[in-house]
Coordinates of C-alpha atoms and ligand atoms in Angstrom, one line a residue:
M830 CA -12.8 18.1 6.6
A831 CA -16.5 18.5 7.3
D832 CA -18.2 16.6 10.0
Q833 CA -19.5 14.1 7.6
I834 CA -17.1 12.8 4.9
R835 CA -18.7 13.3 1.4
L836 CA -18.4 10.1 -0.6
I837 CA -19.1 9.0 -4.1
Q838 CA -19.2 5.3 -5.1
V839 CA -18.5 3.7 -8.4
G840 CA -19.8 0.2 -8.9
A841 CA -23.3 -1.0 -7.9
G842 CA -23.0 -4.7 -8.5
G843 CA -23.1 -7.5 -5.9
M844 CA -20.5 -5.9 -3.6
G845 CA -21.5 -2.4 -4.5
K846 CA -24.8 -3.1 -2.9
G847 CA -23.0 -4.4 0.2
W848 CA -21.2 -1.1 0.3
L849 CA -24.4 0.9 0.0
R850 CA -25.7 -0.9 3.1
N851 CA -22.4 -0.1 4.9
L852 CA -22.5 3.6 4.0
A853 CA -26.1 3.9 5.0
A854 CA -25.2 2.5 8.5
N855 CA -22.3 4.8 9.1
P856 CA -23.1 8.3 10.3
D857 CA -19.6 9.5 9.7
V858 CA -20.0 9.5 6.0
E859 CA -22.6 10.9 3.5
L860 CA -23.1 9.3 0.0
V861 CA -23.6 12.1 -2.6
G862 CA -23.3 10.2 -5.8
L863 CA -23.3 6.7 -7.4
A864 CA -22.2 5.6 -10.8
D865 CA -22.3 2.3 -12.7
L866 CA -21.8 1.5 -16.4
D867 CA -25.4 0.2 -16.2
L868 CA -27.4 3.3 -15.2
A869 CA -30.5 1.3 -14.3
T870 CA -28.5 -0.8 -11.9
A871 CA -27.2 2.3 -10.1
E872 CA -30.7 3.9 -9.9
A873 CA -32.2 0.7 -8.5
A874 CA -29.4 0.2 -6.1
A875 CA -29.7 3.7 -4.8
A876 CA -33.4 3.5 -4.4
D877 CA -33.3 0.1 -2.7
H878 CA -30.9 1.4 0.0
G879 CA -32.8 4.6 0.7
F880 CA -30.5 7.0 -1.2
T881 CA -32.8 9.5 -2.7
G882 CA -31.7 12.8 -4.1
I883 CA -28.1 11.8 -4.7
E884 CA -26.4 12.1 -8.2
I885 CA -26.6 9.0 -10.3
A886 CA -24.4 8.6 -13.4
R887 CA -23.0 6.1 -15.8
S888 CA -19.3 7.2 -15.3
L889 CA -17.1 8.5 -12.6
T890 CA -16.2 11.5 -14.8
E891 CA -19.9 12.6 -14.9
L892 CA -20.1 12.1 -11.1
L893 CA -17.0 14.2 -10.5
D894 CA -18.3 17.0 -12.6
R895 CA -21.6 17.0 -10.7
T896 CA -20.5 16.6 -7.0
D897 CA -18.0 18.0 -4.6
A898 CA -16.8 14.8 -2.8
D899 CA -14.0 14.2 -0.4
A900 CA -13.5 10.5 -1.3
L901 CA -14.3 7.7 -3.7
I902 CA -15.4 4.1 -2.7
N903 CA -14.3 2.1 -5.8
V904 CA -16.3 -1.1 -6.1
T905 CA -15.8 -1.8 -9.8
T906 CA -14.4 -5.0 -11.2
P907 CA -10.7 -5.5 -10.7
D908 CA -9.9 -4.6 -14.4
A909 CA -11.3 -1.0 -13.7
H910 CA -9.7 -0.4 -10.4
R911 CA -6.7 1.5 -11.7
A912 CA -8.4 3.9 -14.2
T913 CA -11.2 4.6 -11.8
S914 CA -9.0 5.2 -8.7
E915 CA -6.4 7.3 -10.6
K916 CA -9.1 9.6 -12.1
A917 CA -10.5 10.3 -8.7
L918 CA -7.0 10.9 -7.2
D919 CA -6.2 13.3 -10.0
R920 CA -9.3 15.3 -9.1
G921 CA -8.2 15.5 -5.5
L922 CA -10.2 12.8 -3.9
A923 CA -9.0 10.1 -1.4
V924 CA -9.8 6.6 -2.5
L925 CA -10.9 3.4 -0.7
C926 CA -10.6 0.7 -3.4
E927 CA -12.0 -2.8 -3.2
K928 CA -9.5 -5.6 -3.3
P929 CA -7.4 -6.5 -5.2
L930 CA -5.9 -3.0 -5.5
A931 CA -5.3 -3.9 -9.2
E932 CA -4.7 -6.9 -11.4
S933 CA -0.9 -6.5 -11.5
V934 CA 1.9 -5.0 -9.5
A935 CA 2.8 -2.6 -12.3
E936 CA -0.7 -1.2 -12.2
C937 CA -0.5 -0.9 -8.4
R938 CA 2.8 1.1 -8.7
S939 CA 1.1 3.5 -11.1
M940 CA -1.8 4.0 -8.6
I941 CA 0.6 4.5 -5.7
D942 CA 2.6 7.1 -7.8
T943 CA -0.7 8.9 -8.7
A944 CA -1.7 9.0 -5.1
A945 CA 1.6 10.4 -4.1
A946 CA 1.6 13.1 -6.7
A947 CA -1.9 14.1 -5.7
D948 CA -1.0 13.9 -2.0
R949 CA -4.1 11.8 -1.3
L950 CA -4.8 8.6 0.6
L951 CA -5.1 5.4 -1.4
M952 CA -6.3 2.6 0.8
V953 CA -7.5 -0.9 -0.1
S954 CA -10.5 -2.5 1.6
Q955 CA -9.1 -5.9 2.7
S956 CA -12.3 -6.7 4.6
R957 CA -11.1 -10.0 5.9
R958 CA -8.6 -8.2 8.2
Y959 CA -11.6 -7.1 10.3
V960 CA -13.0 -10.1 12.1
R961 CA -13.6 -10.2 15.8
T962 CA -12.4 -13.8 16.2
L963 CA -9.3 -13.0 14.0
Y964 CA -8.4 -10.3 16.5
A965 CA -8.8 -12.9 19.3
F966 CA -6.5 -15.2 17.3
E967 CA -3.9 -12.4 17.0
R968 CA -4.1 -11.7 20.7
Q969 CA -3.3 -15.4 21.4
L970 CA -0.4 -15.2 18.9
A971 CA 0.9 -12.1 20.6
E972 CA 1.2 -14.2 23.8
L973 CA 2.7 -17.3 22.1
G974 CA 5.4 -15.3 20.3
R975 CA 6.8 -15.3 16.8
V976 CA 4.9 -17.4 14.3
E977 CA 7.4 -19.5 12.3
Q978 CA 4.9 -21.8 10.6
L979 CA 1.4 -20.8 9.4
S980 CA -1.0 -22.8 7.2
C981 CA -4.4 -22.1 5.7
E982 CA -6.9 -24.5 4.1
F983 CA -9.6 -22.8 2.1
F984 CA -12.2 -25.1 0.4
K985 CA -15.5 -23.6 -1.0
A986 CA -17.8 -24.4 -3.9
P987 CA -19.5 -21.2 -5.0
H988 CA -21.3 -20.9 -8.4
F989 CA -20.9 -17.1 -9.0
G990 CA -21.4 -16.6 -12.7
G991 CA -20.0 -13.4 -14.0
F992 CA -16.4 -12.2 -14.3
R993 CA -14.8 -14.9 -11.9
D994 CA -16.0 -17.8 -14.1
Q995 CA -13.9 -16.4 -17.0
M996 CA -10.6 -15.5 -15.3
D997 CA -7.5 -17.5 -15.9
E998 CA -6.7 -17.7 -12.1
P999 CA -10.0 -17.0 -10.3
L1000 CA -8.9 -18.5 -7.0
L1001 CA -5.4 -16.9 -6.7
I1002 CA -6.5 -13.5 -8.1
D1003 CA -9.9 -13.0 -6.7
M1004 CA -9.9 -15.0 -3.5
A1005 CA -6.4 -16.0 -2.3
I1006 CA -5.5 -12.4 -2.1
H1007 CA -7.4 -12.3 1.2
Q1008 CA -5.6 -15.2 2.8
F1009 CA -2.2 -14.1 1.4
D1010 CA -2.8 -10.7 2.8
L1011 CA -3.8 -12.2 6.2
A1012 CA -0.6 -14.2 6.3
R1013 CA 1.3 -10.9 6.0
K1014 CA -0.7 -9.6 9.0
L1015 CA -0.3 -12.7 11.1
I1016 CA 3.4 -13.2 10.4
G1017 CA 4.1 -9.5 10.7
A1018 CA 6.7 -9.5 8.0
E1019 CA 6.8 -9.5 4.2
P1020 CA 7.3 -12.5 1.8
V1021 CA 10.5 -13.1 -0.2
S1022 CA 9.6 -16.2 -2.2
V1023 CA 6.9 -18.6 -3.4
R1024 CA 6.5 -22.0 -4.9
C1025 CA 3.0 -22.5 -6.2
R1026 CA 1.0 -24.9 -8.4
S1027 CA -2.5 -23.9 -9.6
F1028 CA -4.7 -26.2 -11.4
N1029 CA -8.3 -26.8 -12.4
P1030 CA -10.0 -30.0 -11.1
S1031 CA -11.7 -32.1 -13.8
W1032 CA -15.2 -31.3 -12.4
S1033 CA -14.5 -27.6 -12.2
W1034 CA -17.2 -25.2 -13.5
Y1035 CA -14.6 -22.3 -13.9
A1036 CA -12.8 -21.6 -17.2
G1037 CA -9.5 -21.0 -15.3
N1038 CA -7.6 -22.5 -12.4
A1039 CA -9.9 -22.9 -9.4
A1040 CA -7.5 -24.7 -7.1
A1041 CA -4.0 -24.0 -5.9
E1042 CA -1.2 -25.0 -3.4
A1043 CA 1.4 -22.4 -2.5
T1044 CA 4.2 -22.1 -0.1
F1045 CA 5.7 -18.7 0.8
E1046 CA 8.9 -17.9 2.7
F1047 CA 9.0 -14.7 4.6
E1048 CA 11.9 -12.3 5.3
N1049 CA 12.0 -13.4 8.9
G1050 CA 12.3 -17.1 7.9
A1051 CA 8.5 -17.9 8.6
V1052 CA 6.8 -20.3 6.2
F1053 CA 3.2 -19.9 5.1
S1054 CA 1.4 -22.7 3.2
F1055 CA -1.9 -22.3 1.5
V1056 CA -4.1 -25.0 0.0
G1057 CA -7.3 -24.0 -1.6
S1058 CA -10.1 -24.6 -4.0
W1059 CA -13.1 -22.8 -5.2
C1060 CA -14.8 -25.9 -6.6
A1061 CA -14.6 -28.3 -3.6
P1062 CA -18.2 -29.4 -2.7
G1063 CA -18.7 -31.0 0.6
L1064 CA -17.1 -30.3 4.0
E1065 CA -16.4 -26.7 3.0
T1066 CA -14.3 -24.4 5.3
S1067 CA -15.4 -20.9 6.3
W1068 CA -14.8 -18.0 3.9
N1069 CA -11.8 -17.0 5.9
G1070 CA -10.2 -20.5 5.7
R1071 CA -9.0 -22.8 8.5
W1072 CA -5.8 -21.5 10.0
R1073 CA -3.0 -23.0 12.2
A1074 CA 0.0 -21.2 13.6
S1075 CA 3.0 -22.7 15.4
T1076 CA 5.4 -20.9 17.6
A1077 CA 8.1 -22.0 20.0
A1078 CA 5.7 -21.6 22.9
G1079 CA 2.6 -23.4 21.5
T1080 CA -0.1 -23.5 18.8
A1081 CA -3.2 -21.6 17.9
I1082 CA -5.9 -22.6 15.5
W1083 CA -8.8 -20.5 14.0
D1084 CA -11.5 -22.0 11.9
G1085 CA -12.2 -18.5 10.3
D1086 CA -15.6 -18.1 12.0
H1087 CA -15.6 -19.1 15.7
E1088 CA -13.5 -18.4 18.7
P1089 CA -9.8 -19.5 18.1
V1090 CA -8.2 -22.2 20.4
A1091 CA -4.7 -22.0 21.7
E1092 CA -2.5 -24.2 23.8
T1093 CA 1.0 -23.7 25.1
A1094 CA 3.7 -26.4 25.1
D1095 CA 2.7 -27.5 28.6
G1096 CA -0.9 -28.0 27.6
T1097 CA -2.3 -24.7 29.1
E1098 CA -5.2 -23.4 27.1
L1099 CA -5.1 -19.6 26.3
A1100 CA -8.4 -17.7 26.6
A1101 CA -9.9 -16.3 23.4
E1102 CA -10.8 -12.6 24.0
V1103 CA -13.3 -11.6 21.5
G1104 CA -14.1 -7.8 21.4
D1105 CA -16.7 -5.8 19.6
E1106 CA -14.7 -4.1 16.8
P1107 CA -16.4 -3.2 13.5
E1108 CA -16.2 -6.2 11.1
G1109 CA -15.7 -6.7 7.4
I1110 CA -16.3 -3.6 5.2
A1111 CA -17.6 -1.7 8.2
G1112 CA -14.2 -2.2 9.7
S1113 CA -12.4 -0.9 6.6
L1114 CA -14.7 2.1 6.3
A1115 CA -14.1 2.9 9.9
E1116 CA -10.3 2.7 9.5
F1117 CA -10.5 4.9 6.2
V1118 CA -12.5 7.6 8.1
Q1119 CA -10.1 7.5 11.0
A1120 CA -7.2 8.0 8.5
L1121 CA -8.8 10.9 6.7
R1122 CA -9.6 12.6 10.0
T1123 CA -6.3 12.0 11.8
G1124 CA -3.7 11.4 9.0
S1125 CA -2.9 8.0 10.5
T1126 CA -1.7 5.3 8.1
P1127 CA -4.2 2.5 7.6
Q1128 CA -2.9 -1.1 7.6
S1129 CA -3.9 -1.6 4.0
E1130 CA -2.6 1.7 2.6
A1131 CA -1.7 0.9 -1.0
R1132 CA 2.1 1.2 -0.5
T1133 CA 2.2 -1.8 1.8
N1134 CA -0.9 -3.6 0.3
I1135 CA 1.0 -3.9 -3.0
N1136 CA 2.9 -6.7 -1.2
S1137 CA -0.3 -8.8 -1.1
V1138 CA -0.9 -8.2 -4.8
A1139 CA 2.8 -9.2 -5.4
M1140 CA 2.1 -12.5 -3.5
V1141 CA -0.7 -13.3 -6.0
E1142 CA 1.3 -12.3 -9.0
A1143 CA 4.4 -14.2 -7.9
A1144 CA 2.1 -17.3 -7.2
V1145 CA 0.7 -17.3 -10.6
R1146 CA 4.1 -16.8 -12.2
S1147 CA 5.6 -19.6 -10.1
S1148 CA 2.9 -22.0 -11.3
R1149 CA 3.3 -21.0 -15.0
L1150 CA 7.1 -21.4 -14.7
D1151 CA 7.0 -24.5 -12.5
A1152 CA 9.7 -22.7 -10.4
T1153 CA 10.3 -20.8 -7.2
V1154 CA 9.8 -17.1 -7.7
S1155 CA 11.4 -14.4 -5.6
L1156 CA 9.6 -11.3 -4.3
Q1157 CA 11.0 -7.8 -3.5
P1158 CA 8.9 -6.5 -0.7
A1159 CA 7.9 -2.8 -1.0
A1160 CA 7.9 -0.2 1.8
Ligands
NAD2292 N1 -14.2 -7.9 0.3 C1 -14.9 -8.9 -0.2 O1 -15.1 -9.8 0.5 C2 -15.4 -8.9 -1.6 C3 -16.5 -9.7 -2.0 C4 -17.0 -9.6 -3.3 C5 -16.3 -8.7 -4.2 N2 -15.3 -8.0 -3.8 C6 -14.7 -7.0 -4.8 O2 -15.5 -6.0 -5.2 C7 -15.3 -5.6 -6.5 C8 -16.7 -5.7 -7.2 O3 -17.1 -7.0 -7.3 P1 -18.6 -7.4 -7.5 O4 -18.8 -8.8 -7.0 O5 -19.5 -6.4 -7.0 O6 -18.7 -7.4 -9.1 P2 -20.0 -7.1 -10.0 O7 -19.5 -7.5 -11.4 O8 -21.1 -7.7 -9.4 O9 -20.1 -5.5 -10.0 C9 -19.3 -4.6 -10.5 C10 -20.0 -3.4 -11.1 O10 -19.0 -2.4 -11.4 C11 -19.5 -1.8 -12.7 N3 -18.4 -1.3 -13.3 C12 -17.3 -1.9 -13.9 N4 -16.5 -1.0 -14.4 C13 -17.0 0.2 -14.2 C14 -16.5 1.5 -14.6 N5 -15.4 1.7 -15.2 N6 -17.4 2.5 -14.3 C15 -18.6 2.4 -13.6 N7 -19.0 1.1 -13.3 C16 -18.2 0.1 -13.6 C17 -20.2 -2.9 -13.4 O11 -21.2 -2.4 -14.3 C18 -20.9 -3.7 -12.2 O12 -22.2 -3.3 -11.9 C19 -14.2 -6.6 -7.0 O13 -12.9 -5.9 -6.9 C20 -14.3 -7.8 -6.1 O14 -13.1 -8.5 -6.0 C21 -14.8 -8.0 -2.5

């Protein structure tokens, strides 16, 4: 692969602009094309981020015909993730797709099969895995031993407008995927069942359910409980949520932003070692580049990330059925 990895990006909306800033700041990659259904949005976003002379198009197909790229950054809305990613994989590109990989486990499976047939990497950008204070939390947990009880409180009150306001389950599908995915990382195992109740508070400005409570059991016996809302004004948590992990040796808590705090059973405080790793989408881009260059398997490669989508799907199902739902972990 050439020194710089040649990228095209599809989607130039809110997050697409964040990706353009991210690509502009990374010397390992070169953006050669940008597409959006709204051509004017793509043109303006490219110009605003200093990308002159790149191909601009309305569709991925047009971009693929006009460029010779190594990989696609897929920042379209979730409903377009599968078709967009599969088209690029079929044409021999690796894909870094925004979360959620797709809106259903069935769609994820199709994408994984397409990537396997094309022999190309399909990775998901789970940007909330890349947080320096989270790494410090993980280092404390490594000292404390196996996490058997993990909880996350997530309470925010954003007014987005756009696709989230119309979704049936905006919190579970578009947001809780981050916390469910982090629970897999922190517990270091895959979930086997969930009991969930999602609902919409009377004052909600969302059409669908903006609040939920879910309890997952993991294959190693650990339990993860999530309580959250996207319409909870006042005393909001961080965007990562507020976490607490219990082990036989002690407890660690992380507010999602600042240095975590940990204490052993005898009251000894564990230091928080905060490093200088790349954070957020800069972290996922760095891991994608590393995987393309070395063949390493990224932590959110689609074949394992599907388990995070499965958690969301099973939580939605549990709420609809008013019953515990089993999960069959993949990979
Ligand atoms: N990691 C994070 O923290 C984070 C934060 C926000 C959004 N996201 C994710 O990023 C993705 C995009 O979200 P957003 O907020 O930018 O949405 P958005 O609606 O602001 O932008 C999406 C853009 O994609 C374009 N688009 C949709 N389908 C397309 C297609 N088939 N071909 C070309 N263009 C197409 C739309 O025209 C729009 O401009 C979603 O998957 C979302 O969940 C992630």
